[in-house]
Short mmCIF file of C-alpha atoms (C1' of nucleotides) in Angstrom, two decimals:
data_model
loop_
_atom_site.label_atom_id
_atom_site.label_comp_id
_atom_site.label_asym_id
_atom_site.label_seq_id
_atom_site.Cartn_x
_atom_site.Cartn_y
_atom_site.Cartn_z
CA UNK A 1 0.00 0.00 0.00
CA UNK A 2 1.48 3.49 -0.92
CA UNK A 3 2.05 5.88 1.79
CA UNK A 4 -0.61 8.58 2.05
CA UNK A 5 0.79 12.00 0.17
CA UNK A 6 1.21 15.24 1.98
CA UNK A 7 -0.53 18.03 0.46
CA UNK A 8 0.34 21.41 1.04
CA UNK A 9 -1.17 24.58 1.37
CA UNK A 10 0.90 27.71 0.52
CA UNK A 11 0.89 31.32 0.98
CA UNK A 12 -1.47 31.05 4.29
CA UNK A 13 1.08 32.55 6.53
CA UNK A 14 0.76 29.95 9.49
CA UNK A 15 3.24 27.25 10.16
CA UNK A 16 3.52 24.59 7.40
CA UNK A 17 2.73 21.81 9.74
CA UNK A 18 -0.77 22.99 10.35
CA UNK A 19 -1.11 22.56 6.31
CA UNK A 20 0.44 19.18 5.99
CA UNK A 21 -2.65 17.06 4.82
CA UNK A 22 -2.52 13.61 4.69
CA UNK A 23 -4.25 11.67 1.72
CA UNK A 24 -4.47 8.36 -0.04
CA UNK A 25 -5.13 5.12 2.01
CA UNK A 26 -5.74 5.48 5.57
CA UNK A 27 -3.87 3.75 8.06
CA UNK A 28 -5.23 1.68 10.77
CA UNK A 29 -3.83 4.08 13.45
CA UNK A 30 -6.21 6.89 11.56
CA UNK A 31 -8.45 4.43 11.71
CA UNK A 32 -9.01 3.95 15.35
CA UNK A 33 -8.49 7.81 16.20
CA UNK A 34 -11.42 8.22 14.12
CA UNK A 35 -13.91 5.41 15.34
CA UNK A 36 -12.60 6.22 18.97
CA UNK A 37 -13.40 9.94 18.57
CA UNK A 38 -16.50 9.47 17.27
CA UNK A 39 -17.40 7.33 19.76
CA UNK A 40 -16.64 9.70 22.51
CA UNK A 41 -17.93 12.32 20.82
CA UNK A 42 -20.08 11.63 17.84
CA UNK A 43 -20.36 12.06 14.46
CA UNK A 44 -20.56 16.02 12.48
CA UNK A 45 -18.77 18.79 12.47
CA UNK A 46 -16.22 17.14 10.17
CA UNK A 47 -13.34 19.80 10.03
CA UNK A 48 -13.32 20.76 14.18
CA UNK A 49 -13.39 16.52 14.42
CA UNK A 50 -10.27 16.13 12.58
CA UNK A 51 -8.64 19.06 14.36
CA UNK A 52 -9.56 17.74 17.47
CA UNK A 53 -8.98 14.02 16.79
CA UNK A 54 -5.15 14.87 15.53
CA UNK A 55 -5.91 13.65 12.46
CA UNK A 56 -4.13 15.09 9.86
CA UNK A 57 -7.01 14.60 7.03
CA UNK A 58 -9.26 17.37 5.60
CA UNK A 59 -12.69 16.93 7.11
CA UNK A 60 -14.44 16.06 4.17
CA UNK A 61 -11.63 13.02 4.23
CA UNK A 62 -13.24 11.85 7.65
CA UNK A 63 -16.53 12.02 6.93
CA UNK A 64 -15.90 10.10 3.77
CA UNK A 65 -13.99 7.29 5.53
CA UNK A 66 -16.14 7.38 8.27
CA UNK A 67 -19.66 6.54 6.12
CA UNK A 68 -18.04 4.48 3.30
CA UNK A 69 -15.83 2.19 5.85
CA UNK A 70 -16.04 2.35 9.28
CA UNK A 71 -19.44 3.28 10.40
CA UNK A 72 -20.19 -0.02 12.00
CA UNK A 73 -23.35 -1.00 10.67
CA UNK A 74 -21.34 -0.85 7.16
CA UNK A 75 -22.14 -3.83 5.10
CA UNK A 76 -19.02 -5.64 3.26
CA UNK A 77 -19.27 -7.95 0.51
CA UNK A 78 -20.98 -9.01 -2.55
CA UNK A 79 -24.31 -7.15 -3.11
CA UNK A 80 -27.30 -9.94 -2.85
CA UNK A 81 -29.39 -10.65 -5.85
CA UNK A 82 -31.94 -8.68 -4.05
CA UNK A 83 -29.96 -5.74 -3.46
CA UNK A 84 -28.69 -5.30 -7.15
CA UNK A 85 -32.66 -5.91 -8.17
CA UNK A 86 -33.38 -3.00 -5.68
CA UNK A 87 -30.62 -0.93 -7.37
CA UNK A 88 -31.98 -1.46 -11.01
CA UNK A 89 -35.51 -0.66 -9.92
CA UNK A 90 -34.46 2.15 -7.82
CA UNK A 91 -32.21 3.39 -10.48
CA UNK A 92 -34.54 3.08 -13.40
CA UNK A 93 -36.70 5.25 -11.05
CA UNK A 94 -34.04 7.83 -9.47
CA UNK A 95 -31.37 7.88 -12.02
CA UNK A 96 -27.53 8.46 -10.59
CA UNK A 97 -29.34 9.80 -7.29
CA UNK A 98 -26.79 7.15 -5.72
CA UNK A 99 -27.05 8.48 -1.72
CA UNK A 100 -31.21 8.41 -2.64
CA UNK A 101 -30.61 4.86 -3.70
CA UNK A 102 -28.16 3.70 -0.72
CA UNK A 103 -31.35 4.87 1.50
CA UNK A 104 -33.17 1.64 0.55
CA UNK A 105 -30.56 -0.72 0.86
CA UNK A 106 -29.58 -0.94 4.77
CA UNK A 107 -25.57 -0.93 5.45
CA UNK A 108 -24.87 0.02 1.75
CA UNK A 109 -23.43 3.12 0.93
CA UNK A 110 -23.93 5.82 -2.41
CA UNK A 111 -20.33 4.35 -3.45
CA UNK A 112 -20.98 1.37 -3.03
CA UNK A 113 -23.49 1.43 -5.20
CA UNK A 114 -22.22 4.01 -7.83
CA UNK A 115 -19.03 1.79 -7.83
CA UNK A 116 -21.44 -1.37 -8.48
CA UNK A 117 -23.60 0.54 -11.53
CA UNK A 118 -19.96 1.40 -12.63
CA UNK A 119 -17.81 -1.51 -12.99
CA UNK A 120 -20.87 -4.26 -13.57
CA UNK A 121 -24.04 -2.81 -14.92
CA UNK A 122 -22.19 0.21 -17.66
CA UNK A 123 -19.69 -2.72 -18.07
CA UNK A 124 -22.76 -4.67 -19.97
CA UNK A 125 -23.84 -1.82 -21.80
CA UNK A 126 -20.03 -0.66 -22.99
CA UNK A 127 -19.77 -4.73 -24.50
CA UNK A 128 -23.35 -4.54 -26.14
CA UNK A 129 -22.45 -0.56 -27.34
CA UNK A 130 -25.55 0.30 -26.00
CA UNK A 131 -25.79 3.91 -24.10
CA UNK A 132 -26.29 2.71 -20.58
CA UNK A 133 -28.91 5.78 -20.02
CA UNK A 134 -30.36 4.81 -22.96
CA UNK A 135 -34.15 3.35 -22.83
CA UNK A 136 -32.61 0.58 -24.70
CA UNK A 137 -30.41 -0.64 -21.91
CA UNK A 138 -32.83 0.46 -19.48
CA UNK A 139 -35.31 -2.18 -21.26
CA UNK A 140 -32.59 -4.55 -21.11
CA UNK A 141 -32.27 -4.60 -17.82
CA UNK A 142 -35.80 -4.96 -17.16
CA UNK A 143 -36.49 -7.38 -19.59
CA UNK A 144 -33.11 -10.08 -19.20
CA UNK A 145 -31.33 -9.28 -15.89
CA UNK A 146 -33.92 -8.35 -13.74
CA UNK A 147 -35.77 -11.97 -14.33
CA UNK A 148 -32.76 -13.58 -13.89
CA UNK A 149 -32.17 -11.69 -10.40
CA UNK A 150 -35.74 -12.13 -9.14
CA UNK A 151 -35.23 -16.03 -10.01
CA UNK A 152 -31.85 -15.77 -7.81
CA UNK A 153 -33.64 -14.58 -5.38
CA UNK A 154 -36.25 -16.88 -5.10
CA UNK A 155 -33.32 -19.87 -5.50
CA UNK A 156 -31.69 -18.52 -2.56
CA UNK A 157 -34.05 -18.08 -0.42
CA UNK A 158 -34.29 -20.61 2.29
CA UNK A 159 -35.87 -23.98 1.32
CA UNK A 160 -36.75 -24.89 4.43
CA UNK A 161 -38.65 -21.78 4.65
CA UNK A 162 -42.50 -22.10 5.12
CA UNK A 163 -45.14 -20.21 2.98
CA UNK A 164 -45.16 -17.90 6.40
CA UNK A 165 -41.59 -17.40 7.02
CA UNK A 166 -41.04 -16.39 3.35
CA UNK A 167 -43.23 -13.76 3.53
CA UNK A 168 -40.87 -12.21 5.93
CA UNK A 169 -37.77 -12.66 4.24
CA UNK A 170 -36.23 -8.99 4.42
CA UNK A 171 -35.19 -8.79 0.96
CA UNK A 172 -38.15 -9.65 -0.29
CA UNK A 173 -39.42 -6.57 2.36
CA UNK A 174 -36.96 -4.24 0.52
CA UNK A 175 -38.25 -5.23 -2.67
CA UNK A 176 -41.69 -4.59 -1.67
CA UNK A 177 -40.96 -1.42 -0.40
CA UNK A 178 -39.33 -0.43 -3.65
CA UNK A 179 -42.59 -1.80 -5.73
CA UNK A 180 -44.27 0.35 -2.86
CA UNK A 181 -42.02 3.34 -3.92
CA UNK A 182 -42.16 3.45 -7.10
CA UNK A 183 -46.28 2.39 -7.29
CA UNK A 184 -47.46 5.44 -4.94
CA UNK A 185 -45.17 8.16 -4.52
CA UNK A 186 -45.59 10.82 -7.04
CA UNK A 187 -42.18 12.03 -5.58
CA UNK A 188 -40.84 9.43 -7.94
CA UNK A 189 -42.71 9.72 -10.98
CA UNK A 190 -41.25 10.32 -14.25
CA UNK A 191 -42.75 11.04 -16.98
CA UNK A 192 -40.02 9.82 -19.30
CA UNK A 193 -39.22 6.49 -17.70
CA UNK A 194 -41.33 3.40 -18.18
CA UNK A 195 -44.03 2.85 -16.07
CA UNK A 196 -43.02 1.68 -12.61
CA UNK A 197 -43.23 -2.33 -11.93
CA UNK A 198 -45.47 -2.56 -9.97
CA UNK A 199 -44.88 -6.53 -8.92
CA UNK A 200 -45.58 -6.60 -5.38
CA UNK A 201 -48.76 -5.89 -4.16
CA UNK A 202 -48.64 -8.93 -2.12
CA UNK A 203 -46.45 -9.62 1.14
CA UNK A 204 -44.26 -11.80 -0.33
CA UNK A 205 -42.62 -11.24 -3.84
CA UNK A 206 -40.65 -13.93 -5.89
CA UNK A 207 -40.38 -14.73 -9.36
CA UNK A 208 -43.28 -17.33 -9.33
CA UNK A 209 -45.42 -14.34 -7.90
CA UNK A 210 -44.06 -12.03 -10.41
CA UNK A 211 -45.23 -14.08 -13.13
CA UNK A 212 -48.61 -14.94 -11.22
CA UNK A 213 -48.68 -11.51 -11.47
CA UNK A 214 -48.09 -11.03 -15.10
CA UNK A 215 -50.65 -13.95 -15.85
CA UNK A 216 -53.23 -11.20 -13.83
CA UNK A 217 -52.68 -8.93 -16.15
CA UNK A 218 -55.85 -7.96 -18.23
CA UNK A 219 -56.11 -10.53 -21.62
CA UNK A 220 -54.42 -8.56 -23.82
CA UNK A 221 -51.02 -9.12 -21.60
CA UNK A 222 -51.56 -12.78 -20.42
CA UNK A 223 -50.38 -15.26 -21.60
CA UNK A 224 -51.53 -17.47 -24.89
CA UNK A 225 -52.16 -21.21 -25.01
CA UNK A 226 -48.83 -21.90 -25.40
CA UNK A 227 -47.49 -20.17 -22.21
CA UNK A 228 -45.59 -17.70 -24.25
CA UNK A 229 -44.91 -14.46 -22.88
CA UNK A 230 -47.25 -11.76 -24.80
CA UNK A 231 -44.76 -9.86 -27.66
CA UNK A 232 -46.03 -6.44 -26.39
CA UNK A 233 -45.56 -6.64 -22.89
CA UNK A 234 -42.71 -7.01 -19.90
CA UNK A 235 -43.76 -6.80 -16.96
CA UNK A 236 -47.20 -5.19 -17.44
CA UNK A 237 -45.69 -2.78 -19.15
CA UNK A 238 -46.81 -2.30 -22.77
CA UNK A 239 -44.03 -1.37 -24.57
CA UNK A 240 -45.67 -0.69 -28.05
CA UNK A 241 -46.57 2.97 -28.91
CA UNK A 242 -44.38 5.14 -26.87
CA UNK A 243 -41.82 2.44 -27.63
CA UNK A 244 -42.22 1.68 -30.25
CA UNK A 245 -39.53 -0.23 -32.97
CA UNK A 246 -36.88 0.65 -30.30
CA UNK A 247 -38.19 -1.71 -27.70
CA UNK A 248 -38.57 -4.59 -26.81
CA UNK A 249 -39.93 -7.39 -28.37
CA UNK A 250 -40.22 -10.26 -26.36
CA UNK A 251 -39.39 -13.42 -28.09
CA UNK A 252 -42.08 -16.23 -27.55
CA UNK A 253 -39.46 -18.50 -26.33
CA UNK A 254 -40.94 -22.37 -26.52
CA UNK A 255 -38.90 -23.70 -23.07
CA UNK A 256 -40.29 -22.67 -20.14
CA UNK A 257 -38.55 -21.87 -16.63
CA UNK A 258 -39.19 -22.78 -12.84
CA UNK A 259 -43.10 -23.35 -12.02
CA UNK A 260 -44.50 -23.22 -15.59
CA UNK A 261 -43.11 -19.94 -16.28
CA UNK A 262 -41.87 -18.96 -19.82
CA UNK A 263 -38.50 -18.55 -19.60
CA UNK A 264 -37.69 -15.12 -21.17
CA UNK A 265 -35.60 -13.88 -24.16
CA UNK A 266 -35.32 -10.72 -25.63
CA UNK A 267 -34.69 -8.61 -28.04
CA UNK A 268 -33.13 -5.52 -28.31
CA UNK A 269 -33.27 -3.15 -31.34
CA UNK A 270 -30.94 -5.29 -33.46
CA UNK A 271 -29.27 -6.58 -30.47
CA UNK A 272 -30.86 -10.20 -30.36
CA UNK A 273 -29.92 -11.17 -26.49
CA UNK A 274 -31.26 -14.45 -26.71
CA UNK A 275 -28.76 -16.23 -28.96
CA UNK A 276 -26.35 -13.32 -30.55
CA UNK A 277 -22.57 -13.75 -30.34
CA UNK A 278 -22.76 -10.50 -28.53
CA UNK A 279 -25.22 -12.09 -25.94
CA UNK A 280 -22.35 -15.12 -25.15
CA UNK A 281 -19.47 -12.97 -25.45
CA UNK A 282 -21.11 -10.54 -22.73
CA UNK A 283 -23.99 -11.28 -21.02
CA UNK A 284 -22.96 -14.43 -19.88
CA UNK A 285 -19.63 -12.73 -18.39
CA UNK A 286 -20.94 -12.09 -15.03
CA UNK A 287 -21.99 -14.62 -12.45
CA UNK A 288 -25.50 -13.71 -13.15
CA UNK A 289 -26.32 -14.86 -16.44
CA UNK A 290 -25.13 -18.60 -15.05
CA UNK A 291 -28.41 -19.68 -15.07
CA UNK A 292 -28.58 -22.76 -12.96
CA UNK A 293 -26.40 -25.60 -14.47
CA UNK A 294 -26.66 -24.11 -17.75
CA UNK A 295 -30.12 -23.98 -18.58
CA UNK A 296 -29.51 -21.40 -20.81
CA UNK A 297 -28.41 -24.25 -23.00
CA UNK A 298 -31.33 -26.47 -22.65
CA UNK A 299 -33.35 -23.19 -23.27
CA UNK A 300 -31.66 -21.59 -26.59
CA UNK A 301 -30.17 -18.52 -24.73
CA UNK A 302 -26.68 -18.63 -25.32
"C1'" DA B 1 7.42 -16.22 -15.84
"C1'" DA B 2 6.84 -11.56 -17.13
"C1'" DA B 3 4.62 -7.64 -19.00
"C1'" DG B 4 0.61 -5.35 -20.24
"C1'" DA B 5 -4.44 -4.94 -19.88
"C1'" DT B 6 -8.40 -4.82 -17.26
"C1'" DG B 7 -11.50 -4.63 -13.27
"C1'" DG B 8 -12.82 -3.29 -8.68
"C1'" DC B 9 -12.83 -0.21 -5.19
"C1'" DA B 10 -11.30 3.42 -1.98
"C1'" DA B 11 -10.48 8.05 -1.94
"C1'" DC B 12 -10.39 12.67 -3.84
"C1'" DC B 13 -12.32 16.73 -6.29
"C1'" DG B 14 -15.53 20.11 -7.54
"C1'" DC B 15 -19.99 21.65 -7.31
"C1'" DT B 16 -24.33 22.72 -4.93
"C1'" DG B 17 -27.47 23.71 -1.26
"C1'" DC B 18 -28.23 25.06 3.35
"C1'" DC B 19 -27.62 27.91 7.23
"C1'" DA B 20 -25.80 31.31 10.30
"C1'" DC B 21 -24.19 35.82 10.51
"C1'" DG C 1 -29.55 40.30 0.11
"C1'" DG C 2 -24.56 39.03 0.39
"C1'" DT C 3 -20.99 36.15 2.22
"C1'" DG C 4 -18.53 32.41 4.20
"C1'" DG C 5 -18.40 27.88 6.23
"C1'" DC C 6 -20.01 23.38 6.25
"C1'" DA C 7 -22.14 19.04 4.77
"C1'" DG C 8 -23.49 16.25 1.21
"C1'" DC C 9 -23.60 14.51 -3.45
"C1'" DG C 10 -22.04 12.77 -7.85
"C1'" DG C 11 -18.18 12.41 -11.03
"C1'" DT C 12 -13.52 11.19 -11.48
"C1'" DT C 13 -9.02 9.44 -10.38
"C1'" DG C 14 -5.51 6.37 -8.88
"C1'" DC C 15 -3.93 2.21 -6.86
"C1'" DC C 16 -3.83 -2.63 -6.34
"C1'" DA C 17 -5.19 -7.29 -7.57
"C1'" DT C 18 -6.31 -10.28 -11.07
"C1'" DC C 19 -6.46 -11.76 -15.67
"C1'" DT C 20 -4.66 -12.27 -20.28
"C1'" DT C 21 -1.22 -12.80 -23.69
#
DNA sequence: AAAGATGGCAACCGCTGCCAC
DNA sequence: GGTGGCAGCGGTTGCCATCTT
């Protein structure tokens, strides 16, 4: 680990040492001045703490160290299935409103999660060459990942978990809350995003509900005889008319996944994520698209 | 095995909004 | 209303580990 750099403030007419700012990588001494201050004397007033902690960091430094490290309640480690769903919801909802989105996810922090939309979710829309604000990704995500992720979630969950207990798993809370969210606050509506998905009305909320859900939805959007998933809709959301050609279109796949449940495939305005070279070279990069023993296979998707 | 490329993440920077004076 | 200080936010950078050639 390189040593922290000194950083120097001329021309203020006091004596250098008061000016000599530490930066880079904290130490572990730093480290427990900080935790023990703040635990003496709390949290705010950021510059007077690291005056009076003898830290030689800017107090901007502290705070930042402080929420994205030591804070104890700080989570560490992979995000969950259920916690990168909530981010994609959240963010198709909030856009790069990163310290709005780390409020729903308990013991995650706005870098966290702008470092996570960063390196993993752009990453899939630099190897497709798709704009990652663009409502083509944006579909993308709703249409392939976000399936996949809800099916995680559901895989993960506990199986000796009773009907009961599962409707208390607290992912599946978050996620409700999110559906919640994005369902009745106006606070959140935008006009120029899709339509929220709205998939939890119910306690509990899993991919089998999800699709119970979809198979709710009024005729038009159910599905046909041959339990394929209706061309003009994701999700309950129609994505004909204001989408038009750039959507969607939901390929009636023939193999169907977990419970009865189509298993889904997409396409993408040209980008054909269901069997393209560009779907195997990329999508199938991260942990997420291995679907199970390689169902995907079995299915037609890579 | 070594060098270069790439990815992931911690930390920094600059801007903005709020508040006290 | 103007100003300065502070906290917070989002974008960016830089370092280190891992991967690839």
């Amino acid at each position: 680990m390189a040593m922290p750099n000194i950083t120097q403030t001329p021309s203020h007419g006091k004596e250098d040492e008061e000016f000599e700012m530490r930066r880079g990588p904290w130490t572990v001494e730093e480290d427990t001045r900080l935790v023990h201050y703040i635990a003496c004397h709390g949290e705010g007033r950021w510059n007077l703490l690291a005056k009076f902690a003898g830290l030689k960091r800017t107090g901007k430094s502290c705070r930042l160290r402080w929420l994205n490290y030591l804070k104890p309640d700080i989570k560490r480690g992979n995000l969950s299935p259920q916690e990168q769903f909530l981010i994609l919801e959240l963010h198709s909802k909030l856009g790069n409103r990163w310290s709005k989105i780390a409020q729903h996810l308990p013991g995650r922090t706005d870098n966290e999660i702008k470092n996570y939309w960063r390196t993993r979710v752009q990453k899939q829309a630099r190897h497709l060459k798709i704009d990652s604000n663009s409502k083509t990704f944006l579909d993308a995500l709703r249409c392939f990942w976000m399936p996949r992720l809800l099916e995680q979630m559901e895989q993960t969950s506990s199986p000796s978990s009773t009907p009961n207990t599962r409707h208390h798993h607290p992912a599946m809370e978050s996620l409700q809350n999110a559906a919640i969210l994005s369902s009745v606050n106006p606070k959140f509506d935008n006009e120029e995003k899709p339509r929220p998905v709205v998939i939890s009305s119910s306690p509990a909320v899993c991919y089998s509900d999800a699709m119970r859900i979809i198979s709710q939805l009024p005729a038009a959007a159910a599905f046909d005889d041959n339990n394929s998933f209706p061309s003009n809709y994701y999700y309950g959301e129609e994505i004909s008319g204001s989408h038009g050609m750039e959507g969607f279109r939901l390929a009636a796949m023939s193999a169907t996944g977990r419970h009865g449940c189509p298993t889904l495939g997409c396409q993408v305005a040209g980008y054909d994520l269901t069997g393209s070279d560009v779907a195997s070279a990329t999508w199938d990069m991260d942990e997420l698209w291995q679907f199970q023993g390689g169902k995907e296979l079995e299915s037609g998707f890579v």
